[in-house]
Coordinates of C-alpha atoms in Angstrom, one line a residue:
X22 CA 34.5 -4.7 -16.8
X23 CA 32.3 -4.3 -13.6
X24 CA 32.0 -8.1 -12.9
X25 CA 27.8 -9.4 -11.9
X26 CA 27.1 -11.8 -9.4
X27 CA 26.4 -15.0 -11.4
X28 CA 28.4 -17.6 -12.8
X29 CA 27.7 -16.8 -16.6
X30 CA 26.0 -14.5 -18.7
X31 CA 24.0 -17.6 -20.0
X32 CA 23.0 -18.0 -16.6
X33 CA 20.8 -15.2 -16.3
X34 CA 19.4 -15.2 -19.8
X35 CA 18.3 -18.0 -19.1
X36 CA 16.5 -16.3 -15.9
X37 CA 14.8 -13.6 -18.2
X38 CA 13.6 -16.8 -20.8
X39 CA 11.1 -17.7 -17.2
X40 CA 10.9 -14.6 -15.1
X41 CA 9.1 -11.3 -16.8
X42 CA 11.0 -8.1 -16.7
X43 CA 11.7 -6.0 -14.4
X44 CA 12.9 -7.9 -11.6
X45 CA 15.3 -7.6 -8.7
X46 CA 17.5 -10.1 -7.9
X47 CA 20.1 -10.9 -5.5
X48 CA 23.5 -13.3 -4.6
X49 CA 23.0 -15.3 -1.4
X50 CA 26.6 -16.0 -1.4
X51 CA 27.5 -12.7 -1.8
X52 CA 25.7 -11.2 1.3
X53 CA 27.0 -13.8 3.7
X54 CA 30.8 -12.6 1.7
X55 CA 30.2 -9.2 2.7
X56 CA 29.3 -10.1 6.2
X57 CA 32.0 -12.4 6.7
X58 CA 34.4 -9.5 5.8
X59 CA 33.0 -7.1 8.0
X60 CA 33.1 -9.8 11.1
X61 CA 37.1 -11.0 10.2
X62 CA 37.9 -7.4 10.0
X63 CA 36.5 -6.5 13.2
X64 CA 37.4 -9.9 15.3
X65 CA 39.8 -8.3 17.6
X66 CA 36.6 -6.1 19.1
X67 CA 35.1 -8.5 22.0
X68 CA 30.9 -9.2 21.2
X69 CA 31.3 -7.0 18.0
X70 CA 27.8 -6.5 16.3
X71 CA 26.8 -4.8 13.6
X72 CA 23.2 -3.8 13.5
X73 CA 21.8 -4.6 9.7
X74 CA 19.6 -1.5 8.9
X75 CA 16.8 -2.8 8.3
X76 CA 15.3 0.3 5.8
X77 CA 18.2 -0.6 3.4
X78 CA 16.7 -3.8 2.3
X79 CA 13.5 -4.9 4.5
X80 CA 12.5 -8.5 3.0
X81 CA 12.4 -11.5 5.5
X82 CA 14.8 -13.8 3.5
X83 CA 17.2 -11.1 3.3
X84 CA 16.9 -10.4 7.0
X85 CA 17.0 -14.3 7.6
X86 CA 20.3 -14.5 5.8
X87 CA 21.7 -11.7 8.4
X88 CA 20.3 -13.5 11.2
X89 CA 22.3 -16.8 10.1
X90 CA 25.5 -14.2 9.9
X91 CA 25.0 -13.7 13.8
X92 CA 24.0 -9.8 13.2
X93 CA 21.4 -8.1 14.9
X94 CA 19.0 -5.2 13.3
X95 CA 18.9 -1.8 13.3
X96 CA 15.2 -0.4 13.3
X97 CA 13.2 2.8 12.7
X98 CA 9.8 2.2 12.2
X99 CA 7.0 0.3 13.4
X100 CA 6.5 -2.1 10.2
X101 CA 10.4 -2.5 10.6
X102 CA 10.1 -4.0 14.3
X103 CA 7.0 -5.9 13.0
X104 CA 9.7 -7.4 10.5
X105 CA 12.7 -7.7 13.0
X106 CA 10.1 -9.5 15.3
X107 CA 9.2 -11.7 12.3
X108 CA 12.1 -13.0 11.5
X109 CA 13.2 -13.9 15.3
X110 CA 15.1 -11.1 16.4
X111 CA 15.0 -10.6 19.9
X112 CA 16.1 -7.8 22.8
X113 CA 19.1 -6.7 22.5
X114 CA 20.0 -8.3 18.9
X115 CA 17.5 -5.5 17.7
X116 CA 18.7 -1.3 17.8
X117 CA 15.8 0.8 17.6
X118 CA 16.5 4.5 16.6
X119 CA 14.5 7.5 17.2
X120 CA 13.2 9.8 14.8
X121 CA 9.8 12.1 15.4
X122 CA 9.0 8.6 17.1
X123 CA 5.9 7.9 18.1
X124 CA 4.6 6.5 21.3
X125 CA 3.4 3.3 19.4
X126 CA 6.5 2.8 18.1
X127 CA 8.6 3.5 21.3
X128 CA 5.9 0.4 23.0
X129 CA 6.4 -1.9 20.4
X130 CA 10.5 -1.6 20.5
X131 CA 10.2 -1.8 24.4
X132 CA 7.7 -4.7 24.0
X133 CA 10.8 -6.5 21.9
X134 CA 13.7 -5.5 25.0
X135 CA 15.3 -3.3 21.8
X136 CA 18.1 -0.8 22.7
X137 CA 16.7 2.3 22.3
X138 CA 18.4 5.0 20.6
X139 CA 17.1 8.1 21.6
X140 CA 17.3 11.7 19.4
X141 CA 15.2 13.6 21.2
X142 CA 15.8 14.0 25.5
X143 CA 12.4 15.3 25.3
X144 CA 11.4 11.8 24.9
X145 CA 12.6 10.6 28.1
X146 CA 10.1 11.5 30.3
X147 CA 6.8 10.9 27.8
X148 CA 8.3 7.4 27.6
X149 CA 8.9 6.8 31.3
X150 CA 5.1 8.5 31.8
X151 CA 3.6 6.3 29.3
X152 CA 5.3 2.3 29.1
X153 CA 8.7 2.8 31.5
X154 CA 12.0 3.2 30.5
X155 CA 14.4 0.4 30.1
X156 CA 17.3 0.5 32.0
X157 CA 19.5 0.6 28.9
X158 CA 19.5 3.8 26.8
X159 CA 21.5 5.2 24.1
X160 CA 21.6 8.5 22.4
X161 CA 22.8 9.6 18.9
X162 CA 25.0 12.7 19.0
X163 CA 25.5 15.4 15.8
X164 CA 28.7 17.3 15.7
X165 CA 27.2 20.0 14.0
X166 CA 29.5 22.2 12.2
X167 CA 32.7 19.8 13.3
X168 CA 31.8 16.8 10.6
X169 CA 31.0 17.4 6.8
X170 CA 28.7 15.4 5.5
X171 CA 27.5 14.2 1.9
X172 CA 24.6 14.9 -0.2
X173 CA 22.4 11.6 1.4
X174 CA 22.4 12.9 5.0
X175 CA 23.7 16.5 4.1
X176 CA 25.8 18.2 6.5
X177 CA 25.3 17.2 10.1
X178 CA 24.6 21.4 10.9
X179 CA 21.6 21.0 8.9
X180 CA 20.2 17.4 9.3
X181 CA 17.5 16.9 11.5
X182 CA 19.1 13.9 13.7
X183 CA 20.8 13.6 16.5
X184 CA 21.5 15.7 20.1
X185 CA 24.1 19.0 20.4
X186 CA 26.9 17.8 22.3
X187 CA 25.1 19.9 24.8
X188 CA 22.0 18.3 24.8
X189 CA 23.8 14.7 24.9
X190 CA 25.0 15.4 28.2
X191 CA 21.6 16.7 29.5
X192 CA 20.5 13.4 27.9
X193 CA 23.1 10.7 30.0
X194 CA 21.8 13.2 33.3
X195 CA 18.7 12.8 33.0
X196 CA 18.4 9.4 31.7
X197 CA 20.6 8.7 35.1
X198 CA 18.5 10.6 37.5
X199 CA 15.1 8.7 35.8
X200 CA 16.8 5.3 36.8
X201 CA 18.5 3.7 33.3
X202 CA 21.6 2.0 34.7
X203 CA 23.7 0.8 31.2
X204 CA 24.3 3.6 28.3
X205 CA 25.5 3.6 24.8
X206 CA 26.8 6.0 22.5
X207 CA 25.3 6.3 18.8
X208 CA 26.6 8.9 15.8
X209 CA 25.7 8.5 12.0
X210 CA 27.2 11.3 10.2
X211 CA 28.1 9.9 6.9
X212 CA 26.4 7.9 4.0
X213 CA 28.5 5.8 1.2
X214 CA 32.0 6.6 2.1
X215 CA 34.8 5.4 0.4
X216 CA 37.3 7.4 2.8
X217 CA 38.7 4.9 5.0
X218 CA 40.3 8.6 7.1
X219 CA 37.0 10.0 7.3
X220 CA 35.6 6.9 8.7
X221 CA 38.2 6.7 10.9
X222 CA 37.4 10.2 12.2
X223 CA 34.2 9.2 13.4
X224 CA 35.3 6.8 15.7
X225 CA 38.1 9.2 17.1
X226 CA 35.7 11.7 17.7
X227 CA 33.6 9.0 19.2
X228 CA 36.0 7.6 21.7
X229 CA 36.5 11.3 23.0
X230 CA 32.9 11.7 23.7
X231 CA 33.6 8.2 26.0
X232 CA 36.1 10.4 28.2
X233 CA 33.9 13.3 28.3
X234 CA 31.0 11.2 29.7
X235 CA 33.4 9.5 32.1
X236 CA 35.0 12.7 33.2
X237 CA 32.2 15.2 33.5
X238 CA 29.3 12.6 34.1
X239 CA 31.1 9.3 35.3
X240 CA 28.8 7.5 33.0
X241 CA 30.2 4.3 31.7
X242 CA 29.3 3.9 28.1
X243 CA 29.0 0.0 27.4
X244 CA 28.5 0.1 23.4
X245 CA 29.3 2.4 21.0
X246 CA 27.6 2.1 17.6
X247 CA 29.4 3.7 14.6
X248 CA 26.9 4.0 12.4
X249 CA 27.1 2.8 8.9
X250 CA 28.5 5.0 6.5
X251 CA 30.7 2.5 4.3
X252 CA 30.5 3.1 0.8
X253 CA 30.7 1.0 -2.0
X254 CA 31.9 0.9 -5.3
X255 CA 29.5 2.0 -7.5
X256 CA 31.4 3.3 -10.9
X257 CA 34.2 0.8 -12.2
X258 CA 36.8 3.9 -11.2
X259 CA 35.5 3.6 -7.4
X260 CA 38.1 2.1 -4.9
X261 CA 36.4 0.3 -1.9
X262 CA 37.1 0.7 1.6
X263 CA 40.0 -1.6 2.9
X264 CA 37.7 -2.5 6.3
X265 CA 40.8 -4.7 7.1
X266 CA 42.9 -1.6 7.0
X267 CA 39.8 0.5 9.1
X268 CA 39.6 -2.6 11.6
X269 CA 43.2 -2.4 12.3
X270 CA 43.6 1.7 12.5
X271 CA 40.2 1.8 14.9
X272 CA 42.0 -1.9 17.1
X273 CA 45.4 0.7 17.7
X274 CA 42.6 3.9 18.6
X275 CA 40.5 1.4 20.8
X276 CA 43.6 -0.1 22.8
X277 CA 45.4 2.9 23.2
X278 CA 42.4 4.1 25.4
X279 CA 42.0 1.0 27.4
X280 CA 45.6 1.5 28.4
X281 CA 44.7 4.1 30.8
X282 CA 43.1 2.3 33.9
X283 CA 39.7 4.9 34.1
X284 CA 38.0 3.1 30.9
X285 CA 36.6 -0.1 31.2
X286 CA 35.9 -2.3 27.8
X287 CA 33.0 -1.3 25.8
X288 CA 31.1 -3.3 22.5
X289 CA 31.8 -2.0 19.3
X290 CA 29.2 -1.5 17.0
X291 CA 28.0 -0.7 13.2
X292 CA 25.1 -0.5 11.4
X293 CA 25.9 -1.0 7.8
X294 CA 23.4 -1.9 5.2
X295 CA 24.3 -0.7 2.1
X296 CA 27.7 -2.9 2.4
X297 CA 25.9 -5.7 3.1
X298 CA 23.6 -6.2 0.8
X299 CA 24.3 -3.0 -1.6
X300 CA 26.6 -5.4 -4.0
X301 CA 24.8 -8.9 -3.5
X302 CA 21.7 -6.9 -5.8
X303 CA 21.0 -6.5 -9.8
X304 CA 18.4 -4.8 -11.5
X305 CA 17.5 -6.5 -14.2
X306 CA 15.3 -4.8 -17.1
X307 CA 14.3 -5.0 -20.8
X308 CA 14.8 -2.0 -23.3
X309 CA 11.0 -1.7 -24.9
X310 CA 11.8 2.0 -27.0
X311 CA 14.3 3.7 -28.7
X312 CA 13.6 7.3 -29.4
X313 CA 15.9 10.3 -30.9
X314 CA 14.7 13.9 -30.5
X315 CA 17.3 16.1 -29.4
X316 CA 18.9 13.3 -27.1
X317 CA 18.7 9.7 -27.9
X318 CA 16.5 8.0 -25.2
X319 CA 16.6 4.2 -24.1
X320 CA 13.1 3.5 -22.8
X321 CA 12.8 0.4 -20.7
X322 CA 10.2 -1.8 -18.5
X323 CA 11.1 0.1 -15.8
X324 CA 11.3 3.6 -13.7
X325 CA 12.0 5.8 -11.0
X326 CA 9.4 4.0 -9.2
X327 CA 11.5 0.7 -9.1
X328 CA 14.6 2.5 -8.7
X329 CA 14.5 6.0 -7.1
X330 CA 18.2 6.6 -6.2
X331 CA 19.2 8.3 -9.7
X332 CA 16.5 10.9 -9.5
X333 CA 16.3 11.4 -5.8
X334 CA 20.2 11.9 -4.9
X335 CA 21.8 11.9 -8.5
X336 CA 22.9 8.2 -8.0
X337 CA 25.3 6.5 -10.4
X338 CA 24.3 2.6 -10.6
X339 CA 26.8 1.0 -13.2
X340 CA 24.9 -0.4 -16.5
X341 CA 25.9 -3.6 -18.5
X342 CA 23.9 -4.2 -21.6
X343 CA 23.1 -7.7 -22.3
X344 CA 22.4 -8.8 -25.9
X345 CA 19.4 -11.2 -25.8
X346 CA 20.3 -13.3 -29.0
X347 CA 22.8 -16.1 -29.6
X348 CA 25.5 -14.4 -28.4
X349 CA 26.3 -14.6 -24.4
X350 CA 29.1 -11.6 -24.3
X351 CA 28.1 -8.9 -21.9
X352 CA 28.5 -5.4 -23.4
X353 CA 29.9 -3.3 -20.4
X354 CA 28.8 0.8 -21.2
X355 CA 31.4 1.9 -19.0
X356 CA 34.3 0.2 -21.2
X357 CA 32.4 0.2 -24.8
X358 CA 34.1 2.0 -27.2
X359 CA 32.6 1.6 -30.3
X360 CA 31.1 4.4 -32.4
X361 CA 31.1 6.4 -29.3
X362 CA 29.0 8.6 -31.3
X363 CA 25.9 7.1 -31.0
X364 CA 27.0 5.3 -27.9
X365 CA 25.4 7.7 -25.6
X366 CA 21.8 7.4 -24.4
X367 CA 19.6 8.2 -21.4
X368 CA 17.8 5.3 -19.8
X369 CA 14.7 6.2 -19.3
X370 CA 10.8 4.8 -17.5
X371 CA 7.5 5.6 -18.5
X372 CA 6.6 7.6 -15.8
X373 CA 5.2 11.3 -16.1
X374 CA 8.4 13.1 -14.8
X375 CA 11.5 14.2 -16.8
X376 CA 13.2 12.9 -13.9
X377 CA 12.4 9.6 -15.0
X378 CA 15.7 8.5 -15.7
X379 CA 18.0 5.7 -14.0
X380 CA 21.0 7.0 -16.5
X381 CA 21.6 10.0 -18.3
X382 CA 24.2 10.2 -21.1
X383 CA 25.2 7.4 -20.3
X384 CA 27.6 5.1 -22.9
X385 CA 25.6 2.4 -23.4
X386 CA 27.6 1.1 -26.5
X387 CA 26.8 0.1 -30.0
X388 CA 24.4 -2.5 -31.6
X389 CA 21.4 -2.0 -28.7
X390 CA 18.3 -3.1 -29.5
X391 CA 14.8 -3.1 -28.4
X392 CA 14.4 -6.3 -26.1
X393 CA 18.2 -6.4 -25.0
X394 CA 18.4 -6.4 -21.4
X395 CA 19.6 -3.7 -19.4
X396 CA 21.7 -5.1 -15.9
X397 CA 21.4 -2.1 -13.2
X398 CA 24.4 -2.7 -10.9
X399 CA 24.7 -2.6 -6.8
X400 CA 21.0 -2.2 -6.0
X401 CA 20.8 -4.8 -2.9
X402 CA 20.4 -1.9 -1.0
X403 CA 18.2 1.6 -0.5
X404 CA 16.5 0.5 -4.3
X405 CA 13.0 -1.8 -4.2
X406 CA 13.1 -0.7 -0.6
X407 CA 12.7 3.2 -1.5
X408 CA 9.9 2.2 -4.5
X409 CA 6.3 4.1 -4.9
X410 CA 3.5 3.8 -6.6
X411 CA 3.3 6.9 -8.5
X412 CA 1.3 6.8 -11.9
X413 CA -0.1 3.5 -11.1
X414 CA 3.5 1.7 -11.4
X415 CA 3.4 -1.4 -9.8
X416 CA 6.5 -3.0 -8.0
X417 CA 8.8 -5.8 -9.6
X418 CA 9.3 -9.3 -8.2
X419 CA 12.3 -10.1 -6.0
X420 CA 14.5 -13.5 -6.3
X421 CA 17.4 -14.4 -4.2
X422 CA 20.1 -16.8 -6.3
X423 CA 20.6 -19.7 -3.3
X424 CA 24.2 -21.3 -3.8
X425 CA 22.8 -24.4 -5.6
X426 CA 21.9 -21.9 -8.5
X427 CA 18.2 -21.9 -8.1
X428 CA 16.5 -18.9 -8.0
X429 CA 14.0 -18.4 -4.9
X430 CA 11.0 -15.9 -5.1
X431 CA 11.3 -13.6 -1.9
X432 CA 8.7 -11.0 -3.4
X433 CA 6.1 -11.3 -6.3
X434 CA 5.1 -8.5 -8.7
X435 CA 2.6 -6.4 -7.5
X436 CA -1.1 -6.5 -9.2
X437 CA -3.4 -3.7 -10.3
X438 CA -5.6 -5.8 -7.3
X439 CA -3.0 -5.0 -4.8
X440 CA -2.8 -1.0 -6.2
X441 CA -6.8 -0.8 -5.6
X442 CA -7.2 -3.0 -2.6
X443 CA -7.5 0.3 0.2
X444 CA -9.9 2.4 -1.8
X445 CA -13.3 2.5 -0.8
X446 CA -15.2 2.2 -4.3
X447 CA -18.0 4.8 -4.7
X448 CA -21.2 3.9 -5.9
X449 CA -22.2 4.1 -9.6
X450 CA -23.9 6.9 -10.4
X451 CA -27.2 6.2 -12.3

């Protein structure tokens, strides 16, 4: 049984008897666990840092919780500096990346003294033309056709990030000739690995570019940001990454370089946020339909629109059904297997798409009725922050459990005031 974050099933019935469904809500506790685990496994790396990406779960408390953790941010938008700048981020505790950046968004991350990750040399000079350049740069290098990737970021060949190896170099020249002084090295190749070798690759592959920049540019690279890329477990059968084991493979790669006398120390970096937060989340929603045509369908109070990772990438987020009577025991679908014959249901929203579905065939179990509760697993990351507004769905509340127990609101439920509030009302006709 895939275990939730809370001390008793009671516990959160109890939740659902105050809060209206659907809701998001998420484990203190279990977000300063994950960082904890990341910083132990990593302690051997001098000033080590892992940048929280900031797009994988943008609320303030969340963010303030990193913060406490002594992480910095990792950035790609405007509203996300705004945030990171919110919530007392400062300099270099904030990693801006480039993407079709604007100028605006290239001021603001200046403005802030954020490292800036650059994607595009072209960049270079419209920046130093317009604010300046900083005198540290970074620049995110693609391996093409040398890395697979997964269906998230698709195969490096094809996605639109990053510098050739090529254009990296022209990069660190030109960035040298313009004046920047202090350079680091940025790849993200991978989303939601559980392959502690492929993981590994990266940073061999990585440390090599370090020599090649040394050798053929004598450019001293003072950080060097992995990228995120750990998975987690999202189906009972999934093993998670051993980042103890990762840590300790990456310690033997990292000192085996220093040994020779030409490389200086550099900063390791991440920018995790799916294993940060990606566990410490629960989706939480009430089955309002049951309907059998030529499938048998599970409607519930909410969609695609509150959670778009099943319909976007295929996404498996583990179920547990929760009987809302007397009875406390949590029915896991995964492990049910009673009358497996009409066990099997989709999940499905209101919205009108076919795609509307957060499971499909799914075991859900026997004995499910209308106004059970439905528990989506392992959506503390990339879930409320990728929701829309499509059909006039409005977005659910967010609570954070503290570690007293009590349940904080972080984020109330939208209102059909807050879905109108931009339009510009014509006038009645008479």
């Amino acid at each position: 049984m895939k275990d939730l974050p809370f001390s008793s099933i009671s516990e959160l019935l109890g939740y659902t008897k105050s809060y209206n469904t659907p809701f998001y809500l998420y484990d203190q506790e279990t977000i300063e666990a994950q960082c904890k685990e990341l910083k132990q496994s990593f302690s051997w790396a001098e000033e080590f840092q892992n940048y929280f990406a900031v797009k994988a779960n943008p609320n303030p408390h969340i963010l303030n919780i990193i913060k406490q953790q002594g992480f910095g941010v990792d950035c790609s938008s405007f509203a996300e500096l705004l945030l990171a700048e919110a919530t007392g981020f400062t300099k270099e505790e904030i990693f801006f990346t480039s993407n079709n950046t604007t100028l605006e968004e290239y001021r603001k991350a200046i403005e802030l003294g954020a490292i800036i990750n650059f994607d595009d040399t072209s960049h270079l000079q419209k920046v130093k033309d317009d604010i300046g350049l900083p005198d540290h740069v970074c620049f995110r290098y693609n391996p093409g056709s040398l890395r697979n990737g997964n269906d998230i970021l698709g195969n490096p060949s094809e996605a639109k990030f990053g510098l050739t190896y090529e254009q990296l170099l022209k990069g660190y020249s030109e960035a040298k000739l313009l004046g920047c002084e202090k350079f680091s090295l940025h790849t993200m190749i991978i989303s939601n690995s559980l392959d502690e070798d492929e993981l590994f690759q990266t940073a061999e592959m990585m440390f090599e570019l370090v020599k090649d920049l040394k050798t053929k540019l004598d450019i001293r690279i003072r950080q060097v940001n992995l990228g995120g890329g750990f998975g987690i477990p999202y189906k009972p059968t999934d093993k998670s990454v051993s980042t103890k084991s990762l840590g300790t493979k990456i310690q033997k790669l990292y000192e085996n370089m220093l040994s020779n006398d030409d490389f200086l120390p550099f900063k390791l970096c991440f920018e995790c946020g799916r294993f940060i937060t990606g566990p410490a989340g629960i989706l939480v929603t009430r089955i309002i339909n049951k309907k059998r045509t030529y499938k048998n369908y599970l409607g519930v109070d909410a969609s695609i629109a509150n959670l778009l990772r099943p319909a976007m990438y295929g996404s498996y987020h583990h179920c547990s059904h929760i009987r809302d009577t007397e009875c406390q025991e949590i029915v896991d679908r995964k492990l049910q297997n009673e009358d497996v014959e009409n066990s099997v249901y989709d999940v499905i929203g209101s919205l009108c798409e076919n795609n509307d579905k957060l499971a499909t065939d799914r075991d859900i179990g026997t004995n499910v009725s209308v106004g059970d509760l439905l528990v989506f697993h392992d959506t503390g990351a990339h879930c409320s922050a990728m929701g829309f507004n499509y059909n006039g769905k409005l977005q659910c509340a967010e609570y954070i459990r503290q570690p007293t127990g009590e349940l904080k609101l972080i984020k109330r439920a939208e209102t059909y005031a807050d879905l109108f509030s931009t339009i510009i009302w014509p006038e009645k006709l008479s």
